[in-house]
Coordinates of C-alpha atoms in Angstrom, one line a residue:
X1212 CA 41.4 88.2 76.2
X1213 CA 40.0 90.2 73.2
X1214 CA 42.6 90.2 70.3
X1215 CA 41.2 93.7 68.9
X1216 CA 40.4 96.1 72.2
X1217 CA 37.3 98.4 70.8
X1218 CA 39.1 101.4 71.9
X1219 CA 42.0 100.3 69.6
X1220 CA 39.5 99.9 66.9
X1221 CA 38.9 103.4 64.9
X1222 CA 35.5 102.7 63.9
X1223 CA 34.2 102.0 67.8
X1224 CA 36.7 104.7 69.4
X1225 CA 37.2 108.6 69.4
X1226 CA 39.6 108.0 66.7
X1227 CA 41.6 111.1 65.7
X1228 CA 40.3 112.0 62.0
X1229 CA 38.6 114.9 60.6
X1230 CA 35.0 115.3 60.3
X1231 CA 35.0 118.5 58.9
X1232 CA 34.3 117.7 54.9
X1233 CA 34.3 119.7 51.5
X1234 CA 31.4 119.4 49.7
X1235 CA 32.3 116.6 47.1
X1236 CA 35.3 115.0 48.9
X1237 CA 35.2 111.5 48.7
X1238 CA 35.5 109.7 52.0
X1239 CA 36.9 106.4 53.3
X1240 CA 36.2 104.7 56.3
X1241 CA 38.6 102.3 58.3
X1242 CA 38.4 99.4 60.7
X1243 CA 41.7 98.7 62.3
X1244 CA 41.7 95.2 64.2
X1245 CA 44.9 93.5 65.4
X1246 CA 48.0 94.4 66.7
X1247 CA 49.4 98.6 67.3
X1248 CA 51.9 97.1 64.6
X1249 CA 49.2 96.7 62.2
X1250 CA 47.3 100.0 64.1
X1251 CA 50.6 102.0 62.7
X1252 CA 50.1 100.5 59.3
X1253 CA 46.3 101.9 59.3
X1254 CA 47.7 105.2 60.0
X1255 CA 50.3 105.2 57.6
X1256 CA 47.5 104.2 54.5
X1257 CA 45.1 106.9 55.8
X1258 CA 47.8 109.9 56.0
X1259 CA 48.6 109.0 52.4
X1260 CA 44.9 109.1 51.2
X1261 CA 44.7 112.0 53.1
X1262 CA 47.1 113.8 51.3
X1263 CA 45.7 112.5 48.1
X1264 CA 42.4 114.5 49.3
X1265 CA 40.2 111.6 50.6
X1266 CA 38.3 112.8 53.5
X1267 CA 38.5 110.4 56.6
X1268 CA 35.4 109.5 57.8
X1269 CA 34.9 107.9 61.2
X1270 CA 31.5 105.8 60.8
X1271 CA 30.3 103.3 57.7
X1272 CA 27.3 105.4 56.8
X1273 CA 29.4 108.7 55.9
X1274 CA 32.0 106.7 53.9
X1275 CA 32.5 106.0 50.5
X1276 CA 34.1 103.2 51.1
X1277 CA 35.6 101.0 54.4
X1278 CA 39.1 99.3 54.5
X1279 CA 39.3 96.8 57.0
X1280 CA 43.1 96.0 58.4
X1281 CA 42.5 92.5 59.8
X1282 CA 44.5 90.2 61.9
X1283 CA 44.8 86.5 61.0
X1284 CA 47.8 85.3 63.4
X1285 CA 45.1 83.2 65.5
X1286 CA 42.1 81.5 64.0
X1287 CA 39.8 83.5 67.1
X1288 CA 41.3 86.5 65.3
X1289 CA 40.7 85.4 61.9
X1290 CA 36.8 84.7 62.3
X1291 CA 36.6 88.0 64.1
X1292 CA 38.4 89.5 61.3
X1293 CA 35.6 87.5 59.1
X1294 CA 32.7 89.3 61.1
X1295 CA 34.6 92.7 60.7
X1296 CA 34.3 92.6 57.0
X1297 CA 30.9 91.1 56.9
X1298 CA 29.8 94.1 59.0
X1299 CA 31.4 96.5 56.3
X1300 CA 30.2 95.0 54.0
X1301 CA 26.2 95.3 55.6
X1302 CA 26.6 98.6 56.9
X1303 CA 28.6 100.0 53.7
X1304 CA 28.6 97.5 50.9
X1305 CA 32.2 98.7 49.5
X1306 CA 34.8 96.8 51.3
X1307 CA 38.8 97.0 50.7
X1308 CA 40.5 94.4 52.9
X1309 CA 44.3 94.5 53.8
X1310 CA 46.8 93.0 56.4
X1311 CA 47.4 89.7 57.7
X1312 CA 44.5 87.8 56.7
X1313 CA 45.1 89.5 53.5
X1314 CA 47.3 86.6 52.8
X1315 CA 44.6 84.7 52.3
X1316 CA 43.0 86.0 49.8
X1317 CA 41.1 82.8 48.4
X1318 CA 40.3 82.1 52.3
X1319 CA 38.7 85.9 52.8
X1320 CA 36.8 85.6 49.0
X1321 CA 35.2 82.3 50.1
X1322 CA 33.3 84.0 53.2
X1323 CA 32.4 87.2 51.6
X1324 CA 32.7 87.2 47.8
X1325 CA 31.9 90.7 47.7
X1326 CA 34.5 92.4 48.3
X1327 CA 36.4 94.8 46.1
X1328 CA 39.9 94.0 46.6
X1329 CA 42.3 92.0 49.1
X1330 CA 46.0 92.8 50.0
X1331 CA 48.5 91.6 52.4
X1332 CA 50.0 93.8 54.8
X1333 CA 51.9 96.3 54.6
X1334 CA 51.0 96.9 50.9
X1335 CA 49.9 99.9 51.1
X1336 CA 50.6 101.0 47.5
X1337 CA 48.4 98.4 46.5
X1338 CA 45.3 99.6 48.7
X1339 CA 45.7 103.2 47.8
X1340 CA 44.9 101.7 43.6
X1341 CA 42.3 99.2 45.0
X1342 CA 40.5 102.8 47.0
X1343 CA 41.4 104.9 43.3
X1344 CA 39.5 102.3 42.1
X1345 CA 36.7 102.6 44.3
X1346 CA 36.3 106.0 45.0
X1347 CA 38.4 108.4 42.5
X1348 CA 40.1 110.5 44.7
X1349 CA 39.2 114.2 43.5
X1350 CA 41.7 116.5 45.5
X1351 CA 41.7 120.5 46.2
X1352 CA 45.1 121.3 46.4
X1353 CA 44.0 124.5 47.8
X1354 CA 41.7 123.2 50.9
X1355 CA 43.5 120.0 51.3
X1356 CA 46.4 120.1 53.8
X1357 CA 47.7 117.1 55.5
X1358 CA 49.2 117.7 59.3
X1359 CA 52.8 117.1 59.3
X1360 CA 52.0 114.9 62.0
X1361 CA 49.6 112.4 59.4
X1362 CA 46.7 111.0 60.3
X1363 CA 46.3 109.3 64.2
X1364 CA 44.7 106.8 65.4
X1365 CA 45.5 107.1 68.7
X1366 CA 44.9 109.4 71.2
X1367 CA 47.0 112.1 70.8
X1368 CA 49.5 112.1 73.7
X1369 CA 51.1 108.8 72.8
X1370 CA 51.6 107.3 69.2
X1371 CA 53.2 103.8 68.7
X1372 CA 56.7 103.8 66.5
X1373 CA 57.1 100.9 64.5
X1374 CA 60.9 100.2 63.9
X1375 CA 60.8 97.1 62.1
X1376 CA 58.6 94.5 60.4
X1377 CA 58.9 90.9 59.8
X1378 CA 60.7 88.3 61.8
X1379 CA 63.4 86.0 61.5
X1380 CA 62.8 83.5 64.5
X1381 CA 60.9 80.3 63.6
X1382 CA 59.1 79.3 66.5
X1383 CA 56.6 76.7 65.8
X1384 CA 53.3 78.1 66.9
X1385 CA 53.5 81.7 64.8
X1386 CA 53.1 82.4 61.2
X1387 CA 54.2 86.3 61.1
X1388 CA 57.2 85.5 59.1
X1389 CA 55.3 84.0 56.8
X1390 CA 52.9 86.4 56.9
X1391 CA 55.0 89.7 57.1
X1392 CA 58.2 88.4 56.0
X1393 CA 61.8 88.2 57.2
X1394 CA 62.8 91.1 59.5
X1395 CA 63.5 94.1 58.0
X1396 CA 64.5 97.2 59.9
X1397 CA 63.9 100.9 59.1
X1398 CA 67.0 103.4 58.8
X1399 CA 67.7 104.7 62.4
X1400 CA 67.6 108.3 61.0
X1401 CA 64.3 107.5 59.6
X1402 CA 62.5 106.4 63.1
X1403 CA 64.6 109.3 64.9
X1404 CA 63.1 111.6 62.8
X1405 CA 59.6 110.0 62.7
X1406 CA 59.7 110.6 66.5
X1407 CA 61.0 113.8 66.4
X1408 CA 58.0 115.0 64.6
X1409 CA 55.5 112.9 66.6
X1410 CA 57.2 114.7 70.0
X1411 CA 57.4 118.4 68.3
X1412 CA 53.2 117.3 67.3
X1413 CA 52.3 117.0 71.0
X1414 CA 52.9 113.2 71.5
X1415 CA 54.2 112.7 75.5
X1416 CA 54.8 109.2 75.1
X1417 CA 56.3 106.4 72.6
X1418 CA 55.8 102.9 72.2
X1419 CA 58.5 101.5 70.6
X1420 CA 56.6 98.2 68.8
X1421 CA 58.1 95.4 66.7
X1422 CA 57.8 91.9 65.9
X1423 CA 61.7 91.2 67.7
X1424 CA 62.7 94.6 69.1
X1425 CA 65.7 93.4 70.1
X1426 CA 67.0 92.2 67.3
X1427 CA 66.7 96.0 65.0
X1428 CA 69.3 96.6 62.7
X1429 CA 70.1 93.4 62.5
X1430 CA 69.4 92.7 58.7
X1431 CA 71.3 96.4 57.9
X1432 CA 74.0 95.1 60.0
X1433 CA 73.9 97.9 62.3
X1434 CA 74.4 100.3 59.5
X1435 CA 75.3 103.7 61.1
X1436 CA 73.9 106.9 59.5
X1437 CA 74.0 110.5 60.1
X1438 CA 71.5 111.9 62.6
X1439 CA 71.9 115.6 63.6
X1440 CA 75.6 115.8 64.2
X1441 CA 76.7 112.9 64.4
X1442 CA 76.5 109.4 63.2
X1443 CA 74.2 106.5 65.2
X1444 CA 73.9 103.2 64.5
X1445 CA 71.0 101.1 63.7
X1446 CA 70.9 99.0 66.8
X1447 CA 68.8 98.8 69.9
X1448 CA 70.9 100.1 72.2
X1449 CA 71.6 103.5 70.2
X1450 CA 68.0 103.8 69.2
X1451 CA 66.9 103.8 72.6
X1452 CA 69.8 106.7 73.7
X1453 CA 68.8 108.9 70.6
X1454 CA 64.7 108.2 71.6
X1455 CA 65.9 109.4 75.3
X1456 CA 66.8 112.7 74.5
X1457 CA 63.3 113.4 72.9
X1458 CA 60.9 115.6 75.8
X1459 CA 58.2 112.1 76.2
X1460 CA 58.2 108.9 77.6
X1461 CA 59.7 105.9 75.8
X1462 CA 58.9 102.2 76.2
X1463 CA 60.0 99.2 74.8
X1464 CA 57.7 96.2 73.7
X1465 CA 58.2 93.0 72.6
X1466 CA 62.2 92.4 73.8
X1467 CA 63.6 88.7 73.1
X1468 CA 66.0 88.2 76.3
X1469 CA 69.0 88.0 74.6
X1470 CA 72.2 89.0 76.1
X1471 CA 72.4 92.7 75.2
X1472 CA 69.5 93.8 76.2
X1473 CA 71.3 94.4 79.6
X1474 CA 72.9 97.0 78.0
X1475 CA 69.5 98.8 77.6
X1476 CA 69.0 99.0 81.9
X1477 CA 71.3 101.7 82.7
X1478 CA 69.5 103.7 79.7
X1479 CA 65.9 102.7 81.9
X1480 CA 68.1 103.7 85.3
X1481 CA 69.7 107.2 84.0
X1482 CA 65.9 107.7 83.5
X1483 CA 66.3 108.0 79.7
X1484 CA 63.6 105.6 78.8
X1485 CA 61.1 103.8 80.7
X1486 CA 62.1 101.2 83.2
X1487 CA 59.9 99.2 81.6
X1488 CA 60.7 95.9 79.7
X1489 CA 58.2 93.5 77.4
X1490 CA 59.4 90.4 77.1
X1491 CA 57.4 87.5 75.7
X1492 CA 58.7 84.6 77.6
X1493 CA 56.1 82.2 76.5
X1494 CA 57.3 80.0 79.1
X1495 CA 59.4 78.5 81.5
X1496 CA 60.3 74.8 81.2
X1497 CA 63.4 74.2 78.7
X1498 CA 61.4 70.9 77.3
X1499 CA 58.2 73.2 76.6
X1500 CA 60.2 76.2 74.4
X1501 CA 62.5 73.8 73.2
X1502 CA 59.0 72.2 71.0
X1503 CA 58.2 76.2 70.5
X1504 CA 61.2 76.3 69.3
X1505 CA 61.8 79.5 71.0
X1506 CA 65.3 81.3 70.0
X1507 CA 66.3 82.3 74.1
X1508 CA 65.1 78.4 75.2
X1509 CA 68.4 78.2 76.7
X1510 CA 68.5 81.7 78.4
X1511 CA 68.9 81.8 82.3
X1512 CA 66.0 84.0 82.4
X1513 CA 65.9 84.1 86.4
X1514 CA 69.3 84.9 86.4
X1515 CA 69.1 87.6 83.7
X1516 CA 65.8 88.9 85.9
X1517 CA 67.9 89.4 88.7
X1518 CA 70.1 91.1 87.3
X1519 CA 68.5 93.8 85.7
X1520 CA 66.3 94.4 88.9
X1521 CA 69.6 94.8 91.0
X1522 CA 70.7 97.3 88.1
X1523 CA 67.5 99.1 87.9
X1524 CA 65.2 98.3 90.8
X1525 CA 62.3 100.3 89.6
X1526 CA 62.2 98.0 86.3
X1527 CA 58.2 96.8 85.5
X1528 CA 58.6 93.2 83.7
X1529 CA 55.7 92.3 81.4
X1530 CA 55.1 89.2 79.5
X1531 CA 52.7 86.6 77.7
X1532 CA 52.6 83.0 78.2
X1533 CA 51.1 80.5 76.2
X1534 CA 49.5 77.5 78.7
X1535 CA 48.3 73.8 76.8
X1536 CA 51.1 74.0 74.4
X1537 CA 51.2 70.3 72.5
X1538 CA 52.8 68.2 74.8
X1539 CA 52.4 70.3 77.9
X1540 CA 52.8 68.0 80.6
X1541 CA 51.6 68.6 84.1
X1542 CA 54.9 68.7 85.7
X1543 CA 56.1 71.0 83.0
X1544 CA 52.8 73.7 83.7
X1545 CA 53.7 73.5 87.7
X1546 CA 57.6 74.0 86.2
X1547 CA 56.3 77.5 84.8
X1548 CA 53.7 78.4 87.9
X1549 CA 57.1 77.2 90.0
X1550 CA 59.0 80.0 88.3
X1551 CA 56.3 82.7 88.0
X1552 CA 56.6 82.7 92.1
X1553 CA 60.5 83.2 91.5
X1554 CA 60.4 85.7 88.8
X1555 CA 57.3 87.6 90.2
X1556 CA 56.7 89.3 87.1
X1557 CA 55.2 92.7 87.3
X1558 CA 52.4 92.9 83.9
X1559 CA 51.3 89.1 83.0
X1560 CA 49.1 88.0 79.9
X1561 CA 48.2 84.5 79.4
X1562 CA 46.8 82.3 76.2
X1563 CA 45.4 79.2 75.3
X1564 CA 47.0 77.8 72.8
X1565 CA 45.2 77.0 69.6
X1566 CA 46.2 75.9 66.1
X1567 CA 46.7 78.3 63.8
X1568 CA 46.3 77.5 60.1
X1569 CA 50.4 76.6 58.7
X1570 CA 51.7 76.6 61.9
X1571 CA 54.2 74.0 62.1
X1572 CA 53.2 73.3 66.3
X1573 CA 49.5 71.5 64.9
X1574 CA 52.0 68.8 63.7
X1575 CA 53.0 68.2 67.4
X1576 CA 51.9 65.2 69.3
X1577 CA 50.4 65.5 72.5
X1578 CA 47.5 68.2 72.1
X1579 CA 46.1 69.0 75.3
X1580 CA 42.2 68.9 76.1
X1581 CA 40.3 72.2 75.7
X1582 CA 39.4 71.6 79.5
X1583 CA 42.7 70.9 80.7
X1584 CA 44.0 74.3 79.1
X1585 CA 41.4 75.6 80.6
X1586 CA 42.0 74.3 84.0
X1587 CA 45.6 75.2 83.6
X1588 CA 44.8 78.8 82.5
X1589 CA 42.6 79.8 85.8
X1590 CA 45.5 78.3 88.0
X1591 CA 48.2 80.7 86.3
X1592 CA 46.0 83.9 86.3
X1593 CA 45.4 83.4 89.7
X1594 CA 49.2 82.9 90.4
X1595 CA 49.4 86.0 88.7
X1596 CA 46.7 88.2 89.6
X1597 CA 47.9 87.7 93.4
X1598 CA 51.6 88.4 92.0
X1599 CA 50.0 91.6 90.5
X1600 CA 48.0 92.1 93.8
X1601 CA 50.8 92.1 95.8
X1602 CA 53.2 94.0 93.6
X1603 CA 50.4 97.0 93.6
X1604 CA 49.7 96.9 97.3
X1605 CA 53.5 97.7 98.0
X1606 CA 53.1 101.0 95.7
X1607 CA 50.5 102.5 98.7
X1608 CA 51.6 105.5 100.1
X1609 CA 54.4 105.9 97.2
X1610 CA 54.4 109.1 94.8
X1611 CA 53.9 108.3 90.9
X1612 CA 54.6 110.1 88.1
X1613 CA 51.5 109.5 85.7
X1614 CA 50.3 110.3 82.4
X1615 CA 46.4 111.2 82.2
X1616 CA 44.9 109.4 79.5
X1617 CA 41.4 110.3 80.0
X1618 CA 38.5 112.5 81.9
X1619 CA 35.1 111.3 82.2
X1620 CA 31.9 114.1 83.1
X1621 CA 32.5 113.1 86.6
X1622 CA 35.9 114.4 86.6
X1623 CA 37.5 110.9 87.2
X1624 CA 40.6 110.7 85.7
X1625 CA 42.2 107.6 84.2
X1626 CA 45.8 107.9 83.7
X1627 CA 49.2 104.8 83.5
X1628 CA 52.1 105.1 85.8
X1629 CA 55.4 104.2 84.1
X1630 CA 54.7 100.8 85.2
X1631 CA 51.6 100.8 82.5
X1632 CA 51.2 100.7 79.1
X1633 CA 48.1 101.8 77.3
X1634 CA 45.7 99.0 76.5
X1635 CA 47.3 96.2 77.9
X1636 CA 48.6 96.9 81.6
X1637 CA 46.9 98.4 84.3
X1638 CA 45.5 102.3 85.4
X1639 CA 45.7 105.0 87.9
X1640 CA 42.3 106.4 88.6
X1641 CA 42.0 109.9 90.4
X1642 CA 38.3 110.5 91.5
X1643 CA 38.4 114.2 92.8
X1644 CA 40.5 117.2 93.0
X1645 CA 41.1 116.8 88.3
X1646 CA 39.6 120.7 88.0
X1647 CA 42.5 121.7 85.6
X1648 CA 43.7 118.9 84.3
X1649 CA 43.7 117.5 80.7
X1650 CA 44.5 114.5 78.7
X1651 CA 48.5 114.3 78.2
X1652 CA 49.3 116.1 81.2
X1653 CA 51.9 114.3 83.0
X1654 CA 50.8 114.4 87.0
X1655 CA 52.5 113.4 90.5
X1656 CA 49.9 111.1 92.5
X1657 CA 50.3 109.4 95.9
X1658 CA 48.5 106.1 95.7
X1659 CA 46.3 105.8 98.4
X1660 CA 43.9 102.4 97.3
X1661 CA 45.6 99.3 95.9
X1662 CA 43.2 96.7 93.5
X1663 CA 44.0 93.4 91.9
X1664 CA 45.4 95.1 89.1
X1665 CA 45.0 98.7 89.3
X1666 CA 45.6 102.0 91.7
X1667 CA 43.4 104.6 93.0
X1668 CA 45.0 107.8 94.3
X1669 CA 44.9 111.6 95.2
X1670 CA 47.1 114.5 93.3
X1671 CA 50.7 115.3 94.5

């Protein structure tokens, strides 16, 4: 599975920047790899040079200069963050390099000495002097006007809403708190009012992204501030009401399973967000999360499953897994394939795991053989992709509501049920009858064609 999807990526995809330049406005370039967390922290550093005047360009050859946002939470990622710059670097020659492999700054400097300047993430007040630097910015107050929307990366019809960085869990295989930092939760009337202006910009849908959503507001103590005309606290829970009475889809990713997020199904039932739940699991056997150090080890997950199906039966479950974990044992792996035929999960990703530079888990004993993970990885997808199979073929001859993401010259549209998030889950395809449609528009389609792990159908 590719860390950084290229339609994710800025530089490879019909990224949402300006092409239409002053004469003499300096332009930078960006490669965004990673995460949509670190895809909202690309956005954020381009809106601000854009208000500074910087032009946005969307290639290497019309830029002054290129930042490249990289991911470093998995060494696959890192060296693919490596080849990211190096390509910058050959195509453009003036390289700025930020986010999580920015924390290595020694690390980055020994593979490509020729960079101008490395930060960590999220400092983006240290990129904007490394680009000054660079490229002076040389602004027309008079020609250059920033949208109030900012700068997107995305397509334009949904826009991911970060609501908190950092982490305070622990678990053994990740380094994002010590890469991002402890968690550390915007104001609620801060990401109410980001949203507000995403939804008033055009944006139909909003992924709500995190490292631990469930856990906002946690560090501010569920501080409670003022928001129209009345007060809301900064919790979950109150977010997720507020976000509901916005015209657009919500959904909710990366969930911990901890005991209030029950609270959040009625919310997905009164159809004021998504019935749609993220919830990186990781795994099943108490003996395997218990070495992950995972903070819901002890969670009746099945139970908890149940539950929120009986209160919302339309609820999509998605979640990763991570399969050859250090002392994996067989009987532990058939422990997990055991419980993905209980839990029957809806959305499934799977990993191999592999070290990660300072994670604690390369300590472990026990690591499992690159051909055992593999092994164990095709006998879980196929669990799952007939799980998925199944799951879709029950949806034939239903009516979904869909959002159209995109129309090729053939007129076949690809749009995402409610069941499907963009990148990561699934699509709808309608292959005639689109004449009038465009991207955004949210459409009724009875399914007619079930796949493995997507649906053909026909409007209304």
């Amino acid at each position: 599975m590719s860390q950084n999807p290229p339609n994710l990526r800025p530089d490879l995809a019909n990224a949402q920047v300006t092409t239409d330049l002053r004469s003499g406005q300096p332009t930078i370039g960006m490669v965004s790899l990673g995460c949509p967390k670190a895809l909202v922290d690309s956005e954020r550093i381009l809106t601000r040079l854009r208000a500074e005047g910087y032009g946005i360009s969307p290639d290497y050859s019309g830029a002054d200069a290129v930042i490249v946002n990289t991911c470093g939470f998995l060494d696959s990622a890192k060296a693919e963050s490596l080849d990211a710059i190096g390509e910058a670097l050959t195509e453009n020659g003036k390289v700025i390099v930020t986010g999580c492999l920015g924390a290595e700054p020694d690390y980055i400097r020994e593979h490509h000495p020729k960079i101008l300047a490395v930060t960590g993430p999220h400092q983006y007040e240290q990129v904007l002097d490394a680009v000054h630097g660079a490229v002076p910015p040389a602004p027309n107050p008079f020609v250059d006007l920033l949208p109030t929307s900012g700068v997107k990366l995305t397509p334009r019809h949904f826009s991911y809403l970060k609501i908190s960085e950092g982490c305070n869990h622990k678990c053994k295989f990740c380094i994002i708190p010590d890469m991002r930092g402890k968690l550390a939760s915007r104001p609620v009337h801060a990401v109410l009012r980001e949203a507000e202006k995403l939804v008033d910009a055009g944006v139909k849908e909003l992924l709500v992204i995190s490292q631990d959503t469930s856990a906002y507001g946690l560090d501010r103590k569920y501080s409670t501030h003022p928001w129209k005309d009345r007060l809301v606290r900064s919790h979950i829970t109150d977010l997720a009401r507020e976000l509901g009475q916005f015209d657009a889809w919500v959904r909710l990713h990366y969930v911990y399973p901890y005991p209030h997020v029950r609270e959040l199904i009625p919310l997905m039932a009164d159809g004021l967000i998504l019935p749609y739940l993220d919830i990186p699991f990781q795994h099943s056997h108490p003996d395997t999360l218990k070495r992950m150090a995972r903070p819901a080890h002890t969670a009746k997950t099945l139970d908890e499953i149940a539950r929120w199906r009986a209160d919302c039966p339309d609820i999509t479950l998605r979640s990763t897994f991570i399969v050859g974990y250090p002392g994996e044992t067989e009987a532990e792996f058939q422990h997990l394939l055991d419980w993905m035929d209980e839990a029957k999960l809806d959305r499934v990703g799977c990993f191999k795991y592999e070290n990660v530079d300072g994670a604690r888990s390369n300590d472990l004993p026990g690591h499992v053989a690159d051909e055992v993970k593999q092994e164990r990885w095709e006998r879980f997808m196929e669990k799952a992709q007939a799980i998925s199979e199944a799951k879709l073929a029950a949806k034939v001859g239903t009516r979904q509501e869909a959002i159209v993401d995109d129309i090729d010259e053939d007129g076949i549209a690809t749009c995402r049920t409610k069941a499907d998030a963009p990148e990561i889950d699934g699509n709808l395809f309608i292959d005639e009858g689109t004449e009038g449609l465009s991207v955004g528009d949210l459409v009724t389609v009875t399914v007619d064609e079930a796949g493995e792990y997507d649906l053909w159908g026909t409007l209304g």
